Every structure is written in C-alpha cells, then in structure tokens.
Coordinates of C-alpha atoms in Angstrom, one line a residue:
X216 CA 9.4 -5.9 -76.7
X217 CA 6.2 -3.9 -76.4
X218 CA 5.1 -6.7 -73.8
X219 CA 8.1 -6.0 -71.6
X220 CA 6.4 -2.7 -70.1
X221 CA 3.3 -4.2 -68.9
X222 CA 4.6 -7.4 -67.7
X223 CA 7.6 -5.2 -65.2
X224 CA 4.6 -3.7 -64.2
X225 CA 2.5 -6.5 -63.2
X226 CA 5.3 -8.1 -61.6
X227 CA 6.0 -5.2 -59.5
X228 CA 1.9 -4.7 -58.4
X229 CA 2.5 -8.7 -57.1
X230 CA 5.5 -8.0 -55.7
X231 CA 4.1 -5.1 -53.5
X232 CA 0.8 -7.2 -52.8
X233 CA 2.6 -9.8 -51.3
X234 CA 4.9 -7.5 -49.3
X235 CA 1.9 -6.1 -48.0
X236 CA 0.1 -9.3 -47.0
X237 CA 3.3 -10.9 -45.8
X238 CA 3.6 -7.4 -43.4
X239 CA 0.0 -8.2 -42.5
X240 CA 0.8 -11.1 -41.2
X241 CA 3.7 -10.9 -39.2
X242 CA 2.9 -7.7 -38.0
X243 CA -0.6 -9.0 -36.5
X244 CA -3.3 -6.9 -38.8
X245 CA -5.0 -7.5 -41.4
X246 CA -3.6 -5.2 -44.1
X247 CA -0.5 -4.1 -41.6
X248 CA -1.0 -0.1 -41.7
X249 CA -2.3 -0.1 -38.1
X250 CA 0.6 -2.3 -35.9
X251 CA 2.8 -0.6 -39.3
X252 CA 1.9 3.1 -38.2
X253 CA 3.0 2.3 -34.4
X254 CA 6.5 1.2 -35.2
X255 CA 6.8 3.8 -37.5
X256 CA 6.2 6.7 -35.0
X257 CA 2.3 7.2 -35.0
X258 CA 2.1 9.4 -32.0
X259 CA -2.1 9.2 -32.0
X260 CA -2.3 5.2 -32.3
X261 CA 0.9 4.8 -29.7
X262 CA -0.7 7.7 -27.4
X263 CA -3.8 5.6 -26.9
X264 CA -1.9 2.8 -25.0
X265 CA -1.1 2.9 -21.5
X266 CA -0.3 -0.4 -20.4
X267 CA 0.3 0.8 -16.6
X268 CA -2.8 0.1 -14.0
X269 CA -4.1 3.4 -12.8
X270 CA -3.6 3.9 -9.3
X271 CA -5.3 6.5 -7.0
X272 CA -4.3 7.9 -3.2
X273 CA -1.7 5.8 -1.4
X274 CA -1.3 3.7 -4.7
X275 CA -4.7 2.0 -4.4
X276 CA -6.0 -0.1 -7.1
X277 CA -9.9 1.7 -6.5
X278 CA -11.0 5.5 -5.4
X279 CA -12.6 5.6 -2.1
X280 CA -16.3 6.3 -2.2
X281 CA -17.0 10.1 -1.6
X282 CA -15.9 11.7 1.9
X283 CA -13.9 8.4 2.5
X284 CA -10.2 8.7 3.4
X285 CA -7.5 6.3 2.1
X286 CA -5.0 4.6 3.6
X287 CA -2.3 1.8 3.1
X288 CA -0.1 0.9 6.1
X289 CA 2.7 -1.9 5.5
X290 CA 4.7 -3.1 8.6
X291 CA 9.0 -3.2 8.7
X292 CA 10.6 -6.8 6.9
X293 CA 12.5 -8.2 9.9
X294 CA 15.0 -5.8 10.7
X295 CA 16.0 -4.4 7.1
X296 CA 13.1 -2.6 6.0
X297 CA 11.3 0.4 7.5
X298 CA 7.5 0.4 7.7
X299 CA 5.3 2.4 5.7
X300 CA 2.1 4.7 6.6
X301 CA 0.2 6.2 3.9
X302 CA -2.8 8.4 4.3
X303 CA -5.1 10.3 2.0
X304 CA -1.9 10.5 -0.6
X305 CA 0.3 12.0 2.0
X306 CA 3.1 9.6 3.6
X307 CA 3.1 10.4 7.2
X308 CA 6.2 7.8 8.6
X309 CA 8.4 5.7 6.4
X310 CA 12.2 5.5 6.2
X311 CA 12.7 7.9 3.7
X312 CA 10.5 10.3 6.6
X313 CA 13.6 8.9 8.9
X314 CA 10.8 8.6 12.1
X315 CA 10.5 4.8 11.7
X316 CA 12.2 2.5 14.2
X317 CA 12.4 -0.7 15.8
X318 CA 9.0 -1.5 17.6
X319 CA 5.6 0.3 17.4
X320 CA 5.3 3.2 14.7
X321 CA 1.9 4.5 15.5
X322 CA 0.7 8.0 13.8
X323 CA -2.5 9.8 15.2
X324 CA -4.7 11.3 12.5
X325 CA -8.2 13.6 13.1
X326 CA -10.6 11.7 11.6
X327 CA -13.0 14.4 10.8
X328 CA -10.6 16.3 8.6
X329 CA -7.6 13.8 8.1
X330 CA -4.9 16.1 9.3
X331 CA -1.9 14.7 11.2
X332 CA -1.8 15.3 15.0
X333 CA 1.3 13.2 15.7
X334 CA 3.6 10.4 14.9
X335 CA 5.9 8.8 17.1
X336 CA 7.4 5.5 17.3
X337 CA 8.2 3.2 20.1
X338 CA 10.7 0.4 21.0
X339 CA 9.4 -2.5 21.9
X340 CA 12.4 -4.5 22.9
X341 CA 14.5 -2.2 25.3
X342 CA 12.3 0.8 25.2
X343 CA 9.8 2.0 28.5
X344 CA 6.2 0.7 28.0
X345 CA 5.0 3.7 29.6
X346 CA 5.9 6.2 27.2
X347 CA 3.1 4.3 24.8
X348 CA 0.7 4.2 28.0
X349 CA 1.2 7.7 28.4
X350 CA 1.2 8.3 24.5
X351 CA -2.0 6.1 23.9
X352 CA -4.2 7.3 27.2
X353 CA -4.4 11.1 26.1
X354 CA -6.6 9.7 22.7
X355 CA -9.7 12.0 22.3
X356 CA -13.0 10.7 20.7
X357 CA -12.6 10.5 16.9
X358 CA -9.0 10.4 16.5
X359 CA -8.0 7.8 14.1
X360 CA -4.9 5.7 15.3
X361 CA -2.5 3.6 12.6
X362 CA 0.0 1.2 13.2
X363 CA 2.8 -0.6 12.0
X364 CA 5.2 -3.0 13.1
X365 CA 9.0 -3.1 12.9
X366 CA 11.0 -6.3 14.3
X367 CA 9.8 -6.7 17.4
X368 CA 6.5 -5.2 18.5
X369 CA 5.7 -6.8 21.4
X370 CA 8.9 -7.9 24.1
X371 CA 7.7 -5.2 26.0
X372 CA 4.0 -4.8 25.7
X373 CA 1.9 -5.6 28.9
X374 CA -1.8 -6.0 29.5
X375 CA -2.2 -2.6 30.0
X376 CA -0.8 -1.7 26.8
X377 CA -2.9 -4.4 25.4
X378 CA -6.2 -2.9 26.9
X379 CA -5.9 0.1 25.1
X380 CA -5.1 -1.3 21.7
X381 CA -8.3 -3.6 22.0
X382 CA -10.2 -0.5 23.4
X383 CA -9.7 1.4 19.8
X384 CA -10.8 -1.9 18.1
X385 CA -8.1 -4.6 17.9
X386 CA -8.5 -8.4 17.8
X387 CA -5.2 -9.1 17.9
X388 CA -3.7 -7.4 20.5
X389 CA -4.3 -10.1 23.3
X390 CA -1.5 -12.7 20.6
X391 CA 0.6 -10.1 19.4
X392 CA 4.1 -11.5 20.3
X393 CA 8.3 -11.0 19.6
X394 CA 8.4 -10.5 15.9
X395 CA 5.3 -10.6 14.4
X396 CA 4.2 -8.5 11.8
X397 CA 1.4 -6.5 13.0
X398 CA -0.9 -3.4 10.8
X399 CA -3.7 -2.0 12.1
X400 CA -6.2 1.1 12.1
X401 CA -8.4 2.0 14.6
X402 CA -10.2 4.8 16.5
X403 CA -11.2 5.9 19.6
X404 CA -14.7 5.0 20.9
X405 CA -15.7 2.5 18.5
X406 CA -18.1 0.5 19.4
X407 CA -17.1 -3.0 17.4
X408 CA -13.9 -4.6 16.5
X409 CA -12.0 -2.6 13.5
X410 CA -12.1 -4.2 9.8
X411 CA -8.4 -2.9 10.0
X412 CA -6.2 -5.4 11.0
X413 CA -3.9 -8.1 9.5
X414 CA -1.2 -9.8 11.7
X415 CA 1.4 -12.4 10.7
X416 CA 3.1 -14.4 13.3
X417 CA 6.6 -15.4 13.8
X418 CA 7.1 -18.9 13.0
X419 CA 10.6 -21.1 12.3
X420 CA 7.9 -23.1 10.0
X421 CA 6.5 -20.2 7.7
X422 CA 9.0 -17.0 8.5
X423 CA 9.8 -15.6 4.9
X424 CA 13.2 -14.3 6.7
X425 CA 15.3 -15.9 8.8
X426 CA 14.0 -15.1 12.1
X427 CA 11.1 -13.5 11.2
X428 CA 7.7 -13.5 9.3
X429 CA 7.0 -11.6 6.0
X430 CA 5.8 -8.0 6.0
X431 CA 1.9 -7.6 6.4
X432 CA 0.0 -5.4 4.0
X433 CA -3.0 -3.6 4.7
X434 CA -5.0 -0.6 2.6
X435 CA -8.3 0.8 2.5
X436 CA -11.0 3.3 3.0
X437 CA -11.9 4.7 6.2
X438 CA -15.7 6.6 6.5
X439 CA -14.7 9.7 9.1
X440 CA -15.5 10.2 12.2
X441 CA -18.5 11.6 13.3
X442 CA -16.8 13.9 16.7
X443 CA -14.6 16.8 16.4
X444 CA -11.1 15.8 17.9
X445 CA -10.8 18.8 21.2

C-alpha cells in the first residue's frame, strides 16, 4: 500500500512526458511550447508573422531608387474591364475614377514634380482622330505622357497620330492595330526609344478572350525630367 503513492506518481510524470513529446511532434517543435503558444493566443510569437509581400507605391514589389517616380499602367481586358493608371501612389484614371473609355486613355503628368496636368481619353473606333492630334501637339518639353489601351486602340489612328507617339519614344506605334493591348510611358524630347512599352497583339491563335488579346501589364520607375513643364 505504501508503494501505491509513488508508483501514481510515476505514472502520471510518464504520462505527461509523453503528452508532451507526442505534442512536439505533431505540432512541429521540438518540445511543442513554441507552435503550442501560437495556437494558444501568443500575441508576441503570432505578431512576428506577416505572411503578405510588402508592397510599395502603385503596389510594386521594390521602392524606386531616390528622386525616382513610380508607376504601373495596365491596359482595359477586351471590352469588360477598364484600364488602370497608377502614378507615384496616386491612381490618376481607372474605372472606379469613371474617365476610362473605349480607345486611348492617355494622362499627362509634369515630370519634374509628378503632378497631374491632364487626363483624357479617346475613342478610337468612332471617335475624331483630331481631338488626340490636337491633344498630343500642345506637349511641352518634360511632360511625361502614359498610356493605356481599352478595346480598340487603333481603328482610327493615322500616320500622323502615329508620328507623335513615336516622337515621345514609342516602338510600337508604327503595328499598333484593332484590339491590341497597348501600355506605354513616354516623354517629350527624348532622345531614344522609351524602356516603357509592352504591346500584345490581337490574334484568333493566342487571344485570352474571345476576340481579343489579354491585358498588358507594365510598372516601373521613371528618373524625372530635367526641364520645367511652361
């Protein structure tokens, strides 16, 4: 009878240490207080996590280098989905801005001090060509210009229209054609062709949609300019 103490004892040490090892295991630790203290409601072990990537202005996986401006420009998908201009953190034309529409969406930004001078979009199926020209001609030295396309950016683009666009740096403004999907930054007076560009073409063979191509992506930094828009 005088054994019976001890022994409960004993069998209630193994019982625990084998709980313990057991929790070890299945929880993932070695002795189980760590993952144990998370599910349990550790606020300083749980706080520590943050499985979410960090993103910076426009949603950009990197910062810009210093006195850099950021940027992220998606074009419309087909005819559903409004385009997207982002720059420096601020969104200057989207859908939920209701001044997106069909054709061109092109936003004019002072690329000395990033502030918006204008946004305007224009339609490129049934719309007038010249209120681009006349929109596109005016451009003073420095001005940044960013584009996106929505359903059809092209129907009723001529050479003229072309001109310009290669003027502030395009290389695809001479193919650009009905329904492609079209992004691109660039500025008056460069002197090369703009980094900034990505086009997709319409194709029956690679078209995510019926009818038309996927939307094109395009995000960045942007050194400023080096003339103060008049």
């Amino acid at each position: 009878m005088r054994l019976a103490g001890p022994v409960r004892i004993i069998v209630v040490l193994l019982t625990v240490g084998l709980t313990w090892i057991l929790a070890g295991i299945i929880l993932g630790t070695q002795n189980g207080f760590p993952r144990l203290q998370q599910i349990m409601g550790g606020s300083d072990v749980m706080s520590t996590a943050d499985p979410r990537p960090k993103k910076y202005k426009c949603g950009l996986p990197q910062p810009c280098p210093d006195k850099h401006f950021a940027f992220r420009v998606v074009s419309g998908a087909a005819n559903v989905i409004g385009p997207k201009i982002c720059f420096e953190d601020k969104m200057l034309m989207s859908s939920v801005q209701n001044n997106v529409g069909r054709g061109l969406n092109i936003a004019l930004v002072n690329g000395v001090n990033g502030d918006l001078i204008e946004a305007k979009t224009f339609d490129m199926w049934d719309g007038d060509v010249s209120e681009l020209l006349n929109f596109l001609r005016p451009i003073h030295e420095g001005t940044l210009m960013i584009l996106a396309s929505y359903d059809d950016p092209a129907t009723k683009m001529n050479e003229d229209a072309r001109k310009m666009f290669i003027e502030l740096g395009s290389s695809s403004a001479k193919e650009v054609a009905f329904r492609d999907s079209w992004v691109f930054l660039g500025a008056k007076g460069v002197q090369d062709k703009s980094p900034f560009e990505q086009l997709i073409k319409n194709s029956k063979s690679s078209n995510k949609y019926e009818g038309w191509p996927e939307a094109v992506e395009l995000e960045g930094c942007v050194p400023p300019r080096t003339l103060e828009v008049e």
